[in-house]
Structures are given as structure tokens and as C-alpha cells.
C-alpha atoms as one frame of an Amber mdcrd trajectory, in Angstrom:
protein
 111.994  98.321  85.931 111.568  99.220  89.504 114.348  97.301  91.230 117.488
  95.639  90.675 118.888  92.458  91.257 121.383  92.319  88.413 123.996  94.348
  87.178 127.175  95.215  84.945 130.642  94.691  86.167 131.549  98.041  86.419
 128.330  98.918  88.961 129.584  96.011  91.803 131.269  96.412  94.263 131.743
  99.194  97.694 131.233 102.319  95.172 127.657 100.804  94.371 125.192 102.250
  97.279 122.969  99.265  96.556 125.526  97.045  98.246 126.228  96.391 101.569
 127.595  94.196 104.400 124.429  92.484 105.404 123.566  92.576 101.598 126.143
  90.811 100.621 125.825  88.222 103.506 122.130  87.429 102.894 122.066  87.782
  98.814 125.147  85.558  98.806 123.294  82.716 101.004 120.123  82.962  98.262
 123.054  81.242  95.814 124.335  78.255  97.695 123.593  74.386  96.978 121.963
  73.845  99.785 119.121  76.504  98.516 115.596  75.155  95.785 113.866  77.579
  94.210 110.107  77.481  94.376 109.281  79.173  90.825 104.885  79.075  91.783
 102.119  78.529  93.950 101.350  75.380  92.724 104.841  74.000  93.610 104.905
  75.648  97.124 101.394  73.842  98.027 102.811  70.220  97.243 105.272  71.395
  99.413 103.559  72.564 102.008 100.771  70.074 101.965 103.764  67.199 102.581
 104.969  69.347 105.626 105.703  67.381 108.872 103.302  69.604 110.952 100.608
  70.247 108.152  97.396  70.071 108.574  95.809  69.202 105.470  92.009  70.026
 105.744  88.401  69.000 103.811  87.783  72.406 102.714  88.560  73.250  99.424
  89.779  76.895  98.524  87.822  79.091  96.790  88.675  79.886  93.280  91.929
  77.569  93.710  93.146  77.762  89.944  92.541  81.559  89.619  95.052  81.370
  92.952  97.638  78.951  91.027  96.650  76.761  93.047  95.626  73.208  91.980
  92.311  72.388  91.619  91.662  70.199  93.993  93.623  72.313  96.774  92.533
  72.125 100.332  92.614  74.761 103.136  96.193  73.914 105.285  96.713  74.509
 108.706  99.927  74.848 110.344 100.866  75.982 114.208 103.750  77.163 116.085
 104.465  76.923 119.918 104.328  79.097 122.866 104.542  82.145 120.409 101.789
  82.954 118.451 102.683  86.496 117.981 105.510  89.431 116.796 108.485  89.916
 118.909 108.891  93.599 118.378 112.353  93.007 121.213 114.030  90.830 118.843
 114.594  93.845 115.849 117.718  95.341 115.637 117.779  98.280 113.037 120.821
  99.415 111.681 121.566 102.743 112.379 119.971 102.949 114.980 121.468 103.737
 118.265 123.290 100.244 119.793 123.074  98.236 117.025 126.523  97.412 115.435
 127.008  96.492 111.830 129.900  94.434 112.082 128.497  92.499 115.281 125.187
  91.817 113.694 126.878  90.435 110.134 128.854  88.445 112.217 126.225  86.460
 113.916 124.244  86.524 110.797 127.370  84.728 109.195 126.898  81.909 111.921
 123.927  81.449 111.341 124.069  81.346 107.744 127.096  79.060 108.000 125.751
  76.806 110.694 122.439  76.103 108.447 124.627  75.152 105.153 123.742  71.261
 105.859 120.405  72.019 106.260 117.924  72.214 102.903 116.120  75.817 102.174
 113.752  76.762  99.697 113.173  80.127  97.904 110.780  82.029  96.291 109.991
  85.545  94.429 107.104  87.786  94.807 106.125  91.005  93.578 104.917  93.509
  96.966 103.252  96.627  95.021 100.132  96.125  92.647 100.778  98.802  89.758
 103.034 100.423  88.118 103.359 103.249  89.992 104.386 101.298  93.020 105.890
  97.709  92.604 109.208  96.105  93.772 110.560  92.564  94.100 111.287  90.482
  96.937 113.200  87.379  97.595 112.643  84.662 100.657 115.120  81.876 101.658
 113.979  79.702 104.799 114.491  76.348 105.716 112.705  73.568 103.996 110.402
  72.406 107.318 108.529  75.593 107.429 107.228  75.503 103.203 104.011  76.350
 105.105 105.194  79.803 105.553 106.895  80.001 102.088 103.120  78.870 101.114
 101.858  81.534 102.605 104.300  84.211 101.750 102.980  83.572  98.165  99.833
  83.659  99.040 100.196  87.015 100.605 102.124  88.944  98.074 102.116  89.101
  94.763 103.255  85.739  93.238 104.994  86.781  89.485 102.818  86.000  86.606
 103.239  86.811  83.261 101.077  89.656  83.595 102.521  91.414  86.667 106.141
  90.456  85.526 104.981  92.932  82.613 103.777  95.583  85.016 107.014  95.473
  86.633 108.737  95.323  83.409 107.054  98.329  82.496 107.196 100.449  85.944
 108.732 103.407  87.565 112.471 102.414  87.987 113.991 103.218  91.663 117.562
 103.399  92.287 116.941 100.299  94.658 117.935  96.605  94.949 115.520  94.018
  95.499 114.515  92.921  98.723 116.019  90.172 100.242 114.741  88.003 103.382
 116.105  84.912 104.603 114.328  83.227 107.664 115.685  80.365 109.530 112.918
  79.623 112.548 115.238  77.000 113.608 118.626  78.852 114.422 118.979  80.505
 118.077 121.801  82.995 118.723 122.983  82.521 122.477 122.679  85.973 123.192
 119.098  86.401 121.412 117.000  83.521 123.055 113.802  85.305 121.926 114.821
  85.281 118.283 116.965  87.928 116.767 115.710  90.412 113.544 118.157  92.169
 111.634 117.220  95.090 109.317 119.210  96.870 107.065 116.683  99.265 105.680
 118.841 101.159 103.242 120.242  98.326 101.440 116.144  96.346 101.382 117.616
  93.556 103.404 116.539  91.397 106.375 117.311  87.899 108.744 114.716  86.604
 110.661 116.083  83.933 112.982 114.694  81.643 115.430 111.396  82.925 115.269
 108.485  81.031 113.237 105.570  83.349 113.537 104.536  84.119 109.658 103.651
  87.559 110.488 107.630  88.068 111.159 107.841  87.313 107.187 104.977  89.758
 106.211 105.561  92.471 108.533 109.875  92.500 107.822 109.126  92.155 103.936
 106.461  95.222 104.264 109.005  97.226 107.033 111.360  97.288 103.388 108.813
  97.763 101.186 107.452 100.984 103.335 111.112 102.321 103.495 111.462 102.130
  99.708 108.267 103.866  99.060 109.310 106.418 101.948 112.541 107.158 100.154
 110.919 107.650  96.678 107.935 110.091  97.447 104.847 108.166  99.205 103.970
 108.212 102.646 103.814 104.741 103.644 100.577 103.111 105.689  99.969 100.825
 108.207  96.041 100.949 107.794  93.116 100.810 105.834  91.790 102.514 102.708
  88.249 102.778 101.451  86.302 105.266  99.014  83.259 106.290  98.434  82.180
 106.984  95.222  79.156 109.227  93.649  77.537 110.626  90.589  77.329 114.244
  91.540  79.792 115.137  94.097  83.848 114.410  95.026  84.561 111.140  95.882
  85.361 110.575  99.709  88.648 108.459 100.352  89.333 107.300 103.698  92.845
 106.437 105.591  91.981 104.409 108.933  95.019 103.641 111.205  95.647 101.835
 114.121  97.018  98.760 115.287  95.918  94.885 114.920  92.448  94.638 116.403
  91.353  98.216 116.908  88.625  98.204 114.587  90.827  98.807 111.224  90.084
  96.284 109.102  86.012  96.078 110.546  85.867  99.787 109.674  87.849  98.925
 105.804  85.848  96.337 104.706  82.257  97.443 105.862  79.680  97.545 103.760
  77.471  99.763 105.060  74.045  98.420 104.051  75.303  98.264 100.508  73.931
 102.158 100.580  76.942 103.096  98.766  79.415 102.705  95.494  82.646 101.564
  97.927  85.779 100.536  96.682  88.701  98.822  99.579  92.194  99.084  98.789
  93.744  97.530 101.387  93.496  96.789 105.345  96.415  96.334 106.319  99.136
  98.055 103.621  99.344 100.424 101.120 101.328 103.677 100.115  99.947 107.230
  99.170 101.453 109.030  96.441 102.590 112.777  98.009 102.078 114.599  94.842
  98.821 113.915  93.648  96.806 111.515  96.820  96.638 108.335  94.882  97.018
 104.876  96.572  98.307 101.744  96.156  97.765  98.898  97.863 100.904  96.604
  98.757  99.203  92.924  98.757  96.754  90.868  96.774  95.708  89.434 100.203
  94.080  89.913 103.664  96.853  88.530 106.652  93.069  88.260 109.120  92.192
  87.077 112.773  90.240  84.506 112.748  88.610  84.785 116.213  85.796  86.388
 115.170  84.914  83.924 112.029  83.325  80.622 113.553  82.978  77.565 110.986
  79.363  78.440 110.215  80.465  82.168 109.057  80.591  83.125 105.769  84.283
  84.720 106.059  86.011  81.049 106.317  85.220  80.303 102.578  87.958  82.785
 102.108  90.640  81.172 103.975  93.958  79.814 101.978  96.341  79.094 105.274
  95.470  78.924 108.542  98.131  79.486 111.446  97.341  78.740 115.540  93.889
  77.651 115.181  92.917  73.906 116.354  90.950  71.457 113.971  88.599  68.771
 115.020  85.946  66.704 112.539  82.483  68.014 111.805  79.418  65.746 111.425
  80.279  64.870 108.208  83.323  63.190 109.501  85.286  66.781 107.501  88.464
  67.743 108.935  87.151  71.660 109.555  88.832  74.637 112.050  88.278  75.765
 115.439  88.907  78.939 115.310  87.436  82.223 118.256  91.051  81.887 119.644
  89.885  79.059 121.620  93.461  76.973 121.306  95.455  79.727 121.732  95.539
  83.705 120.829  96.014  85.599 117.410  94.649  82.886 115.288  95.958  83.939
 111.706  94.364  83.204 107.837  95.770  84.420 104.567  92.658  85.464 103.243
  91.966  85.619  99.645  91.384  88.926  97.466  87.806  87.553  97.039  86.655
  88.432 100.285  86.304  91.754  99.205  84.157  91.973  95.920  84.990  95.597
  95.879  88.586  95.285  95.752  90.651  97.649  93.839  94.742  97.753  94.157
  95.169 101.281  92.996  93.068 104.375  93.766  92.987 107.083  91.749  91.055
 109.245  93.742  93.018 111.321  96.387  92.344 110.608  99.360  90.726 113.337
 101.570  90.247 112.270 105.066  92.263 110.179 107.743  91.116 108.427 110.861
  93.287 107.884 113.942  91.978 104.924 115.648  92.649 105.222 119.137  91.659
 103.470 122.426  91.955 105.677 125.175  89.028 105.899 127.544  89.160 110.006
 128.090  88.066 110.678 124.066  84.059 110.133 123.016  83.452 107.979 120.083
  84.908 111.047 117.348  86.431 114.009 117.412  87.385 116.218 114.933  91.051
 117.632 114.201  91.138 121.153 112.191  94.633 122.216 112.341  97.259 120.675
 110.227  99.977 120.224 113.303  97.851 119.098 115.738  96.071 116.256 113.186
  99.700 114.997 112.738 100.896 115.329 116.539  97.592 112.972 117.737  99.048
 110.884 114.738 102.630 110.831 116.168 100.976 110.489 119.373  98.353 107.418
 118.207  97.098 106.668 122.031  96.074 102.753 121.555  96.658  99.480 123.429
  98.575  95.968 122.717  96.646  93.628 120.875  96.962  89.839 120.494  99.245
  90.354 117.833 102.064  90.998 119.818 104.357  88.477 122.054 105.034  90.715
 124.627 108.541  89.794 126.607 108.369  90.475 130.022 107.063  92.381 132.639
 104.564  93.879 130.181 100.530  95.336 130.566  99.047  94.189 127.735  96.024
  96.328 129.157  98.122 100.111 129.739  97.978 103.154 127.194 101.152 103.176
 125.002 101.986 105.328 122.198 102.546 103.573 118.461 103.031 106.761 116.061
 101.296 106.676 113.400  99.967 102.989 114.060 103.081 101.784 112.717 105.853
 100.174 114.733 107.716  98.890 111.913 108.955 102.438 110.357 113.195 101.550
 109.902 112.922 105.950 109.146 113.272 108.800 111.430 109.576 109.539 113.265
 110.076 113.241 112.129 110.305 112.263 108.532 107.086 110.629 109.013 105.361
 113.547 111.002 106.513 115.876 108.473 105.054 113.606 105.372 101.517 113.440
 107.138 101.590 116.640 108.042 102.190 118.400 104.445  99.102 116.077 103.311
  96.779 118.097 105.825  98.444 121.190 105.045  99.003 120.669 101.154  95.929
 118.369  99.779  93.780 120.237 103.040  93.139 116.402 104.248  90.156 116.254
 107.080  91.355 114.497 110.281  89.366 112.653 112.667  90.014 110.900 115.809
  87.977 107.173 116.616  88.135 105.985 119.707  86.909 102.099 119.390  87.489
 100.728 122.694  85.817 102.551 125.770  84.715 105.961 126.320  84.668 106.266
 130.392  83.248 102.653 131.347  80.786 102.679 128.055  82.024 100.586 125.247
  81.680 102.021 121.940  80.252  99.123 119.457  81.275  99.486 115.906  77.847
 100.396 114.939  78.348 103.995 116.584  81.848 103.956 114.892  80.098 103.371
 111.359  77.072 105.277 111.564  79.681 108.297 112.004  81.420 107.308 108.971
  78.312 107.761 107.359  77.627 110.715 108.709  80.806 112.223 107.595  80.293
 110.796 104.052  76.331 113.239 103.679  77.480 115.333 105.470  75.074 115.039
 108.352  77.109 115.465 110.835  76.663 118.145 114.213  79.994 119.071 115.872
  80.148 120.302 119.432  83.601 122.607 120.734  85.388 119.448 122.908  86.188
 121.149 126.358  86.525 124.104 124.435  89.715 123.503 122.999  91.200 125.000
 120.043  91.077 122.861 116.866  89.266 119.812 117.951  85.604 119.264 117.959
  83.435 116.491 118.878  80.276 114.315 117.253  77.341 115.236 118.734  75.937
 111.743 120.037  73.115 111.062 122.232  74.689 107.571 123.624  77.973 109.272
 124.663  77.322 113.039 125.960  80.364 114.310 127.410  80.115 116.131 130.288
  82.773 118.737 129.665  82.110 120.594 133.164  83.555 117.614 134.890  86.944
 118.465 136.912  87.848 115.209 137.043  86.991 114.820 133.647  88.930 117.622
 132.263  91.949 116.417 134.424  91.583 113.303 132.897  91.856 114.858 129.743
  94.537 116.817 130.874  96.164 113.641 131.802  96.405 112.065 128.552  97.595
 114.531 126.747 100.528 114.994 129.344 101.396 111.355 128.054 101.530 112.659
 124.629 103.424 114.775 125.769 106.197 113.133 128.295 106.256 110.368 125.104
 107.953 113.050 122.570 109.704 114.870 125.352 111.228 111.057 125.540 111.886
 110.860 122.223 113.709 113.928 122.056 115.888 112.785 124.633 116.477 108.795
 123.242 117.344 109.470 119.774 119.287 111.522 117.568 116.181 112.506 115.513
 114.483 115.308 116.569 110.561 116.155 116.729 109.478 119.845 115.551 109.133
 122.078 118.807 105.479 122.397 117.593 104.402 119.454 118.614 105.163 119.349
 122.299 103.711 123.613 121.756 100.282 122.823 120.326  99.946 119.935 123.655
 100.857 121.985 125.960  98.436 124.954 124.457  95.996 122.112 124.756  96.637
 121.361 128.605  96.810 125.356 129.683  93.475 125.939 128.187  91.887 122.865
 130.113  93.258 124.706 133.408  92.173 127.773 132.641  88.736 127.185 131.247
């Protein structure tokens, strides 16, 4: 059995690594009269369907009973307020620098204590889909919000008989299971913007004040990711695709980058149907260090629904809907709006039938990963030939905010920022991180490639470009150019984006961003108590010298 949420006598209490502070605050709430256990998806629609904000609409889900649903089940749409986004401000991490155990479990007691007249409901899931790689997790939140219970279900794994066995029957980690109890309703004075609390080594979190479902997904997966860190994969915030063939290797590919750089478009493409392609995941999965395997981390697709209008085919797909408006079509249906046109970061769970070439485990090892970047100085791809310098642009992912994201403040939702490794939800030192991806270029000699999907000078790159050199890289058709004439890195040869490397202002443009790169781990170096190998801020700075000098 993977992990634990029972044990002998003997194995509780502080001598028990399992248990904790927060642990014991959270676990203990799960337990209280105030709290009804959802035991299926069937249960959480009625529910959810009965909500006070629900939208309940004309269009049935596809494949309903195969989803536990009932049969007669109806797409639901549910929307928060102002917020229609993560608050990355509102995590506090402990262990990290500032963040005090005994002042966090204090205000999560408060919380916990103030809610005790309110009702909750709970639920179980399984996040993992084999037996290589699956744990359980546990949400409590209050009764109003079943929607997002609904959809929590809907997103992981709900337990069956059938994955209760593959649980029953997988690797066991010296882990408990994953707790998360939400309250959207419960502000702490000094947290007006909601407040997160993680406890990553004990698989615990408290989500309060905030609604957003994606705070539910993405604090369940930051646990899930940490476990899998801690028990030898490197854990992914991307998408995973192979290609598959008769007479030669198979050709797995790891895309990264954040919501709405081109991920999930790139994942799920089918490319003329010119190939055997099998997707993993889009969003989450975990790759095994000692032999490349993958597996995926949800049954479901957590999708934007701006670019799927009602006379799409991707809608047909749809389970929940979150922030998207609803109006009547001329049948007199109750049907969405969706293209973000009532607010931003419209949100679907997605069904695993959107992708008819879904697998949740693949065996293949994977042999290539993309950094998806958007940063105006790099042409459409480059390629990365050195094992440090593939895993500093990856600790150095150059990107921009998306839509995803409720920015607080004084923030440019337009300027370059650095997310390592596409993931801001690691609860793990970044070096831990650079060091796993690194020893899968070095060990399993992994190919590394740099996308840049957003604009290359004032040209944007369409995803056409993006996938015709994904298909070039698959037969091997592909002509490579020396980029600037810098060590290690060459670029696609494309007649829509030549790169005129003789440029001075070019060059110091180049120049430019990889001083960011730079002055970004130089920060890090300086702001926390992990540390960065030396190498990283060497093979830049080679990098910049040789733009001067050539």
C-alpha cells in the first residue's frame, strides 16, 4: 500500500515522522460532527447540482455512467468573484524562510474552530494512475462550495474497486496520506487575500478564504509532486506525448511551461493523424529516475475554455465549468459562453475522453524535453547539447504571466519573469530539482530543446511553426544552424524566422537576457539558504563573454 492513514498504537505519536503539528490540526478537523463524507461521484453531483450558485445546464456529459455519474447528468457551471485565478502571495511553506510553525497552526486552529457550526463535506481520491505511482488524498471544505468537491472528483482519481486494488497492490512509501481542508469562506485579518498553508513533509495543506478550484488541484498536486520527489521521480509540471513506430525507438516528449504557453496545444496535437501518438498527461505527471517511465497524476484535463466556442467540438468534453457566463441557444438550451468574454481564465474539468490516445503510464523512456519559453530574443527552436546548460535554461524557464494567475499588486502581467522549471508550486529546494533534471540529460543522454511560442522580435510564432518542428525532430529532418556562435546551443533552420546573428543590437539583446538568467540565480543565492551549483551562473556567463567577443 502506498500511503498511510492508519496505524498501530505503538507508531502514534511525536516519535512517528508522519505526524506533525499542522497534521494533527487538519487530520483531526476531517473527524468532527460537523464533517459528511461524500463516498462517490454520483453523490457529489446531487450535491453540487442543488448548490446555491449552480448552474445546472442542457448539456448532457459525455459518457456520464462510465464517469459515475448518473445518467441523465448535465454539464454544471459554477463562478466565483473578482478572482478568477491562483494567488501564488497567499502560500506560506513551512520551512521556508519567515514562515513560523507555531504562528501558522495557530491561525489554522481559528479557523478550524471558528467553522465548527458550519457543515463540511469530504471526499477521497486516488492522485497517481498505477502502481508504480499512486497515493491517497483527503478534502474537507465547507458544504456551499460541493461544486468544487464535484470537481475535485472529477479531476483525480475517484476510488473504485479497481483502483482501490491498484493501490492495494502498489509500491508502499513511508508517507501519510494527503490531507486538504479548504474553507473559501474564512478570512484571517492579517491575510485579506486568502492565506495557504503547506506542510510538505507531513502531505498536508489549508486553503482559506480563497474559492478558485485550481487552489484545490494545484495544493493537492504541490503534495503529490513532493512525495514523488522524495521517493525517486522527478516531478512535472507539463506535458507528455510519444511517438511510437515499427522500426525505430520510440520518441517521448516532456513539454514545460506555464498555463497558456502552448503546453497543452503542443500535448494533445494530432499531427495530421501521421503518427502512432500516445498523451500522458498535460498538465501532471512524474518520471521515474531509474529507468524514464511516466506516470501521469490525473484521469482528467483542468482546460481553458477561451479558445472552445459552443460550436467546437472540445465542449462535448466538459464535466464542470468555472467563470464562464451562460445564456439560452435557439433551442431555448441553457448552453456556455465561453472565449473569456465574462471574465478571464475560464476553467472546465475536461474528461479523459478528449484524448482517444490517452495512456496513464508510459513505458517508454522518455528521450527529449522542451522548455517552452516566451522571450522575444530566441527564434522559434533552439537546440541545447550540454547537460548543464539544458538544465540551467530549465532553472532559468524565461516565460510570462498568464491568465491563470491573480496577480496582487503593482504587477506586469506583460514583463519576462523566471518560473524554474515551469513549476511554481515545488515545496523542495530548486537545487534538488536542477540536479534531478540534470542527471536525466547526463544519465539517460535526454535531447533538450528550447520553444519559444510567443514572439520572436515583433513576429509571432503560430503553433503551426512550433509543430511542424516537432515533426521535424521526430524524422529526423531537421537542419541546425550554430546560434550566434555559441557553445552548446544551435538553432532550426527556418525560412519564416532567419536570425540575423550579425546584429549588435541583436546580440546585446541576447546578451541581455541571459544577464537576467543570470542576476535571477545570483538572487537566489542570496534569498535562500539553498544553494545553486556555481556551474550554472559559469556556463551563462561563458555564454555572455563569447557574444562580446565574437
Amino acid at each position: 500500500m502506498s500511503t498511510q492513514n492508519s496505524y498501530p498504537l505503538a507508531d502514534i505519536g511525536r516519535h512517528n515522522p508522519i505526524f506533525s503539528q499542522i497534521r494533527s490540526t487538519v487530520e483531526t478537523a476531517f473527524y468532527a460532527n460537523n464533517m459528511t463524507h461524500v463516498p462517490n461521484v454520483a453523490t457529489a453531483y446531487e450535491l453540487a447540482v442543488n448548490g446555491p450558485g449552480t448552474v445546472k445546464t442542457d448539456l448532457p456529459i459525455y459518457r456520464a455512467t462510465d464517469l459515475g455519474l448518473p445518467a441523465d447528468a448535465k454539464m454544471l457551471v459554477e463562478n466565483t468573484g473578482k478572482v478568477v485565478g491562483r494567488t501564488a502571495q497567499a502560500r506560506r511553506i513551512l520551512g521556508t524562510a519567515g514562515v513560523d510553525e507555531a504562528d501558522m497552526a495557530g491561525r489554522l486552529r481559528q479557523a478550524i474552530y471558528k467553522a465548527q457550526n458550519e457543515h463540511f463535506i469530504k471526499t477521497d481520491v486516488f492522485v497517481g494512475l498505477d502502481n508504480d505511482f499512486i497515493v491517497r488524498a483527503h478534502l474537507a471544505i465547507q458544504n456551499n462550495y460541493a461544486n468544487n468537491l464535484l470537481s475535485y472528483l472529477l479531476n483525480f482519481q475517484p476510488i473504485t474497486k479497481q483502483y482501490q486494488d491498484m493501490f492495494d497492490h502498489s509500491t508502499a512509501y513511508p508517507e501519510g496520506d494527503i490531507y486538504i481542508y479548504a474553507d473559501p469562506t474564512y478570512h484571517d485579518p492579517d491575510y485579506p487575500d486568502g492565506l495557504a498553508i503547506f506542510d510538505p513533509e507531513h502531505n498536508v495543506a489549508a486553503i482559506l478564504g480563497m474559492p478558485y478550484f485550481g487552489e484545490l488541484k494545484k495544493s493537492t498536486l504541490t503534495l503529490a509532486w513532493s512525495i514523488a520527489h522524495r521517493h525517486g521521480y522527478v516531478a512535472c509540471h507539463g506535458g507528455l506525448k510519444a511517438f511510437h513506430f515499427a522500426d525505430k525507438q520510440d520518441q517521448v516528449f516532456a513539454m514545460f511551461g506555464l498555463s497558456g504557453s502552448g503546453k497543452s496545444t503542443l500535448t494533445h496535437a494530432k499531427h495530421g493523424y501521421k503518427y502512432d501518438i500516445t498523451v500522458l498527461h498535460d498538465d501532471a505527471f512524474v518520471i521515474n529516475r531509474q529507468n524514464g517511465s511516466s506516470v501521469a497524476l490525473e484521469p482528467s484535463y483542468f482546460d481553458k475554455t477561451n479558445d472552445y466556442p459552443m460550436a467546437s467540438k472540445e465542449p462535448k468534453y466538459f464535466m464542470t465549468i468555472q467563470n464562464v457566463g451562460v445564456t439560452l441557444d435557439d433551442h431555448g438550451r441553457k448552453v456556455l459562453v465561453t472565449e473569456d468574454l465574462r471574465n478571464g481564465n475560464g476553467r472546465t474539468i475536461k474528461s479523459r475522453y478528449a484524448s482517444t490516445n490517452r495512456v496513464d503510464k508510459e513505458e517508454a523512456p522518455i528521450n527529449a524535453i522542451f522548455w517552452i519559453m516566451k522571450d522575444d530574443c530566441l527564434p522559434p527552436v533552439i537546440k541545447v547539447d550540454d547537460p548543464t546548460l539544458a538544465a540551467t535554461f530549465g532553472a532559468t524557464l524565461a516565460t510570462k504571466r498568464s491568465s491563470a494567475e491573480n496577480l496582487i499588486g503593482n504587477v506586469d502581467r506583460n514583463a519576462l519573469v523566471i518560473e524554474p522549471f515551469a513549476n511554481p508550486f515545488r515545496v523542495y529546494p530548486l537545487s534538488e530539482d536542477y540536479h534531478d533534471f540534470k542527471a536525466l540529460f547526463e544519465e539517460r543522454h535526454l535531447d533538450c530543446y528550447l520553444l519559444n511560442t510567443g514572439y520572436f522580435g515583433d513576429k509571432k510564432v503560430p503553433k503551426e511553426i512550433t509543430l511542424g518542428a516537432l515533426e521535424a525532430i521526430v524524422n529526423g529532418t531537421t537542419e541546425w544552424e550554430s546560434f550566434a556562435g555559441l557553445d552548446h546551443l544551435q538553432n532550426l533552420k527556418l525560412a519564416d524566422f532567419p536570425v540575423d546573428y550579425d546584429n549588435p543590437d541583436y546580440r546585446d539583446l541576447v546578451a541581455t537576457r541571459l544577464e537576467i538568467r543570470s542576476n535571477f540565480i545570483d538572487h537566489y543565492q542570496h534569498t535562500h539558504n539553498d544553494r545553486l551549483p556555481h556551474e550554472t551562473s559559469d556556463v551563462l556567463f561563458k555564454l555572455q563573454q563569447q557574444l562580446k567577443r565574437n
